[in-house]
Amino acid sequence: MLQVTETTERSTSTPATVDSFKDEFLRQLRYEQGVELGTASRDDLFQALARTVRNYMVDNWLTTVETQKAAGSKVVAYLSAEYLMGPQLDNALLSTGLTDVADTALSSLGLSLDDIRATEVEPGLGNGGLGRLAACFIDSLATKNIPAIGYGIRYEYGIFRQTFVDGRQVEQPDSWLSNGTPWEIPHTDQAVEVAFGGHTEQAIDQTGRSVTRWVPGETVLAVPYNYMVPGYGTANVNTLRLWSAKATNAFNLHIFNSGDYESAVRAQTVAENISKVLYPEDSTPQGKELRLKQQYFFVAASIKDFLRTLPEGFDLKKLPERIVFQLNDTHPVIGVPELMRILVDERGLAWEDAWDITRRSFNYTCHTLLPEALEVWSVDLLGRLLPRHLEIIYRINEQFLAGIRATYPGDELRVRRMSIIQEQPERAVRMAFLATVGSTKVNGVAALHSDLLRDKVLDDFSAYWPDKFTNVTNGITPRRFVQLSNPSLANLIDDTIGTGWLNDLERLKELEPYAEDASFRKAFREVKQANKDRFVSLLAQRDGIELSSDALFDVMVKRLHEYKRQMLKLLHVVTIYDRVLKGEIKAADLTPRVVVFGAKAAPGYKMAKEIIFLINSVAKVVNNAPELEGRLRVAFPANYNVTLAEKLIPAADLSEQISLAGKEASGTGNMKFALNGALTIGTLDGANVEIHELVGGENFFLFGMTEPEVQSLSDAGYHPTSFYEGNASLRGAIDLISSGIFSGGDRTAFEFVISDLLYKDRFMVLADYQTYIEAQERVEVAYADQESWSRKAILNVARTGFFTSDRSIQDYLDRIWHAPAFPVTK
Ligand SMILES: *Cc1c(COP(=O)(O)O)cnc(C)c1O
C-alpha cells in the first residue's frame, strides 16, 4: 500500500492513502451518484472523482475561513463580473498533492485518470483576459495566505461555445451546469435580498434629522454558491462566492394574491434571468438594462454579505481596516454609491464620514485604453433601476466638482471634462470617473498602460490627485500555466534547479546558465517537440485537423478584435502564398510553418465575424494549395478556451502579440507563451514592453510603431491607401484576397474587411505591415539555427518569472491593499 502523508510540501488535512482514496471514490459513486462501478457513465466517474478530491480540501477550507474570521483579519474582497476558471480537477489534485494517489487508485479499479479528466466541462464564466486574470489572482491570493474572497456571478450560461459553419462563427449556448458541477456548494439559507426600481422618499428620523429612504419596486434573492480556492504549498483554502438570482417569496405570495398565476410565474423567470447569461462582449460593453442589473445584483449582495460577518456593534469607521474592495474594471463600481447608501441611509452615518470610509475601502483597476470600452450608463436607465444610487452619484459629483472649481477657479472646461456625468451624446454616468473619484488607488495593468492612463485617459485626474495612480503589471499563475499545462517542462525544471520555484518564480533565473548547456538545450527541445506532438494528436481527435508537428508553430490566440490585429497575421500568411504563386520564392525554401489561430468574436461584432470568415476561407485554400507543398498550414480550431490554451501554449514556438501600440492594456497570453518557451514577435504594447526588456532584444522579435509614433501618424493624418500603393508586397496580398481566390471566384466576399483596411484602418495594420514582414523574415533565419533558437527560448523561460501572478498580488499588497498574510496551520 502506498502511504502518502507528506510526500510533498503540498498539504492535505486528512492523510490520504490509495486505499482511503479508493474507498471514498467508491462511496461517492454509490451513495452520491447512485450507480455501480460497472455501470457508471464517464460523467458519474468524473463527478465521483471530483467530489472525492473536493472532500480532501474541505477541512482546510473551513479552518481557513473560521480562523481568519475569528481573528478579524483584514480581507481582500475581489469584485469581478467574470472568472474564467478553466477546468478544476487537476488544480485541486495539484494543491492537495493527490495526483499520484488518484492515478494509482483509479488504475487499480481499471479506470484512467486521463480519460476521466477529459470529461470535465470548464466553467467559462468570463470572456477572455479580464476574467482569466481574476482566476489567476484568487489562486495567488490563496497561495500567499491572504484572507481573501472572490465575489462574482454564477452565470447559468457562460461564454458561448463557438462552432464554424461554412467558415462562419455560429454560437451555441454554454450549458456548463447541465450535468451539475461538483465544485460548488450552494447556501440557499444564506441568500440576501437585492432591491431594484421604485422611488425615494424624504423622512425625519428619531433624532429629528432629515433622511432619505429608498422604496424599491421589486426585490430578488441572491443565493451564494461557494467554491473552494486552494492555495499551492499551503493549507490555506479561500472562497470564491458566486451569486445566483432567485425570485423572492414575495413573488410567490404575489402568485396567490393576484390570481394571475401565469404572469406571476413569468415574473419569477424575469427575476431569475439576472444571472442567466454572461454578456459575450469583450472590450465593447453594451448599455443593456440586464447588464446593469447583473452588476448591481452581485455587488449589493457581496457588500451585504461582508457586512453581516462583522461583529455586533462594530464601529463602521474602522471598516477600511477590515476590508478592501478591489474593483476589477468598472463593472462593480456601483458598489461605491451602494456602500454610501448603506452607511448614510441605513446606518445613519454623516455623509462626510461615510464618504471617507467608502473611498478608503475601494480601489479601482482600469483595464483598457479604448474609449469605446469605457462604460457609461444613461442617467435615464440608472435612475429607473437605482433611483437612490443616482441621487448619491449626483451628490458625489457635486462635491467633487466643487473641489475642482476651488483648485482651478474659472476653468469650467475642465469641470465639464472631469464631471462624472457626461452631457453628450446623452446624459450618462461615466463609470471610470466614478471609480476614480470613489477609490483610494487607481491602477493600470502594465507599465505602459499605467503611464498612458495617467497621461492621457485620466490625465485631469492624475493632475488633481498625483498619488492616486499606480501600476500593477498583470501576471499569470504558474501552477496552471506551467505545472499543469506543461508537466514535461516542469519536470525538466525540477530536475535542473530543484523544486520550490512554483511559488518563487524568480528562481527560474537559475536556468540561465543552462542556455549554454548543449544537453539541456536538447532536453528542452524534446519537451517542446513532445508538446507539439501532444497538440497535433489533440487537434486530430478534437477537430479532425491533421497537422505535422515538424514545423514552426506560430500561434495567435486571443479574442478577435480589430485592435489585436489578427488581420496583420493573416496578411503575412497571404503574402507568403502570393510570393510562392508569383514564383518570388520557392516552396522548398519556406520554413515549414503551422499558423494556429484561436479566437471568439462577440456575436454582434460584424467586423470580427467577417475576419473569422476570412481566416477560415484563406485556411481552406492555403491548406490545399499544391504550390505550397504542405509547408504552410493554417489551423483555426473552434472554441478557444482555457482547456485548449493549456494544450496549445506549451506547443508554440512563436507567440503573436501584435496589437497596435497603445491599445492593448497588458495582455496575459503574452506572458503564458514566454514562460512556456515561445519567442514573441510583438509590438511595444502592454506588457510586451516589459517582456522585451526582461528577455532582452536579441530574444524577442520587435517590430512596429511605438505609441508616440502611432500618435504622430494619427495627428498627421493616416492614409492607409498610401501604404497599399507604396508597397508591392502588401498590394499583392490585398489584391489576392480581392481576386476571389479564397471565395470561389466571388470578388466581393471580403469587401467589408478589405475596404475598411484600405480606407479606414483604425488600428494601422497597413502602416505596420512592412516591419512585421521583415520581423517574420528574422524569425525564419533565427529558427534555422535550432541551437540558437533553443538558447533564446530557454532565456525566455528563465527571465519571465516576474510575470507570476504571485508577484502581481505582492504589488497589490504593497501598494494598495496592505493586508497581512494569515497562514493557517493544519
Ligand atoms: C490568457 C487567456 C486570454 C487572454 O489572452 P490575451 O492574449 O492576453 O488577450 C484569453 N482567453 C483565454 C482562454 C486565456 O487563457
Coordinates of C-alpha atoms and ligand atoms in Angstrom, one line a residue, residues 84 127-129 132 481 557-559 564 640-642 645 657 664 667-670 672, ligand 1:
L84 CA -12.6 32.4 -16.4
N127 CA -14.8 36.4 -21.9
G128 CA -11.0 36.5 -22.0
G129 CA -8.1 38.2 -20.3
R132 CA -8.8 34.9 -16.5
F481 CA 0.1 27.7 -16.9
V557 CA -4.9 33.0 -29.8
K558 CA -7.0 35.7 -28.0
R559 CA -10.3 37.3 -28.5
K564 CA -5.3 43.0 -31.7
Y640 CA -10.6 28.7 -27.9
N641 CA -10.9 28.4 -24.1
V642 CA -8.7 27.7 -21.1
A645 CA -5.0 27.2 -24.2
Q657 CA 1.5 39.8 -29.8
E664 CA -3.6 46.5 -25.5
G667 CA -2.2 41.1 -22.3
T668 CA -1.6 38.0 -20.3
G669 CA -1.5 35.5 -23.1
N670 CA 1.9 37.0 -24.0
K672 CA 1.9 32.4 -20.8
Ligands
LIG1 C1 -4.9 34.1 -21.2 C2 -6.2 34.0 -21.9 C3 -6.7 35.1 -22.6 C4 -6.1 36.4 -22.7 O1 -5.2 36.4 -23.8 P1 -4.6 37.8 -24.4 O2 -3.7 37.3 -25.5 O3 -3.9 38.4 -23.3 O4 -5.7 38.6 -24.9 C5 -7.9 34.9 -23.3 N1 -8.6 33.7 -23.3 C6 -8.1 32.7 -22.7 C7 -8.8 31.4 -22.7 C8 -6.9 32.8 -22.0 O5 -6.4 31.7 -21.3

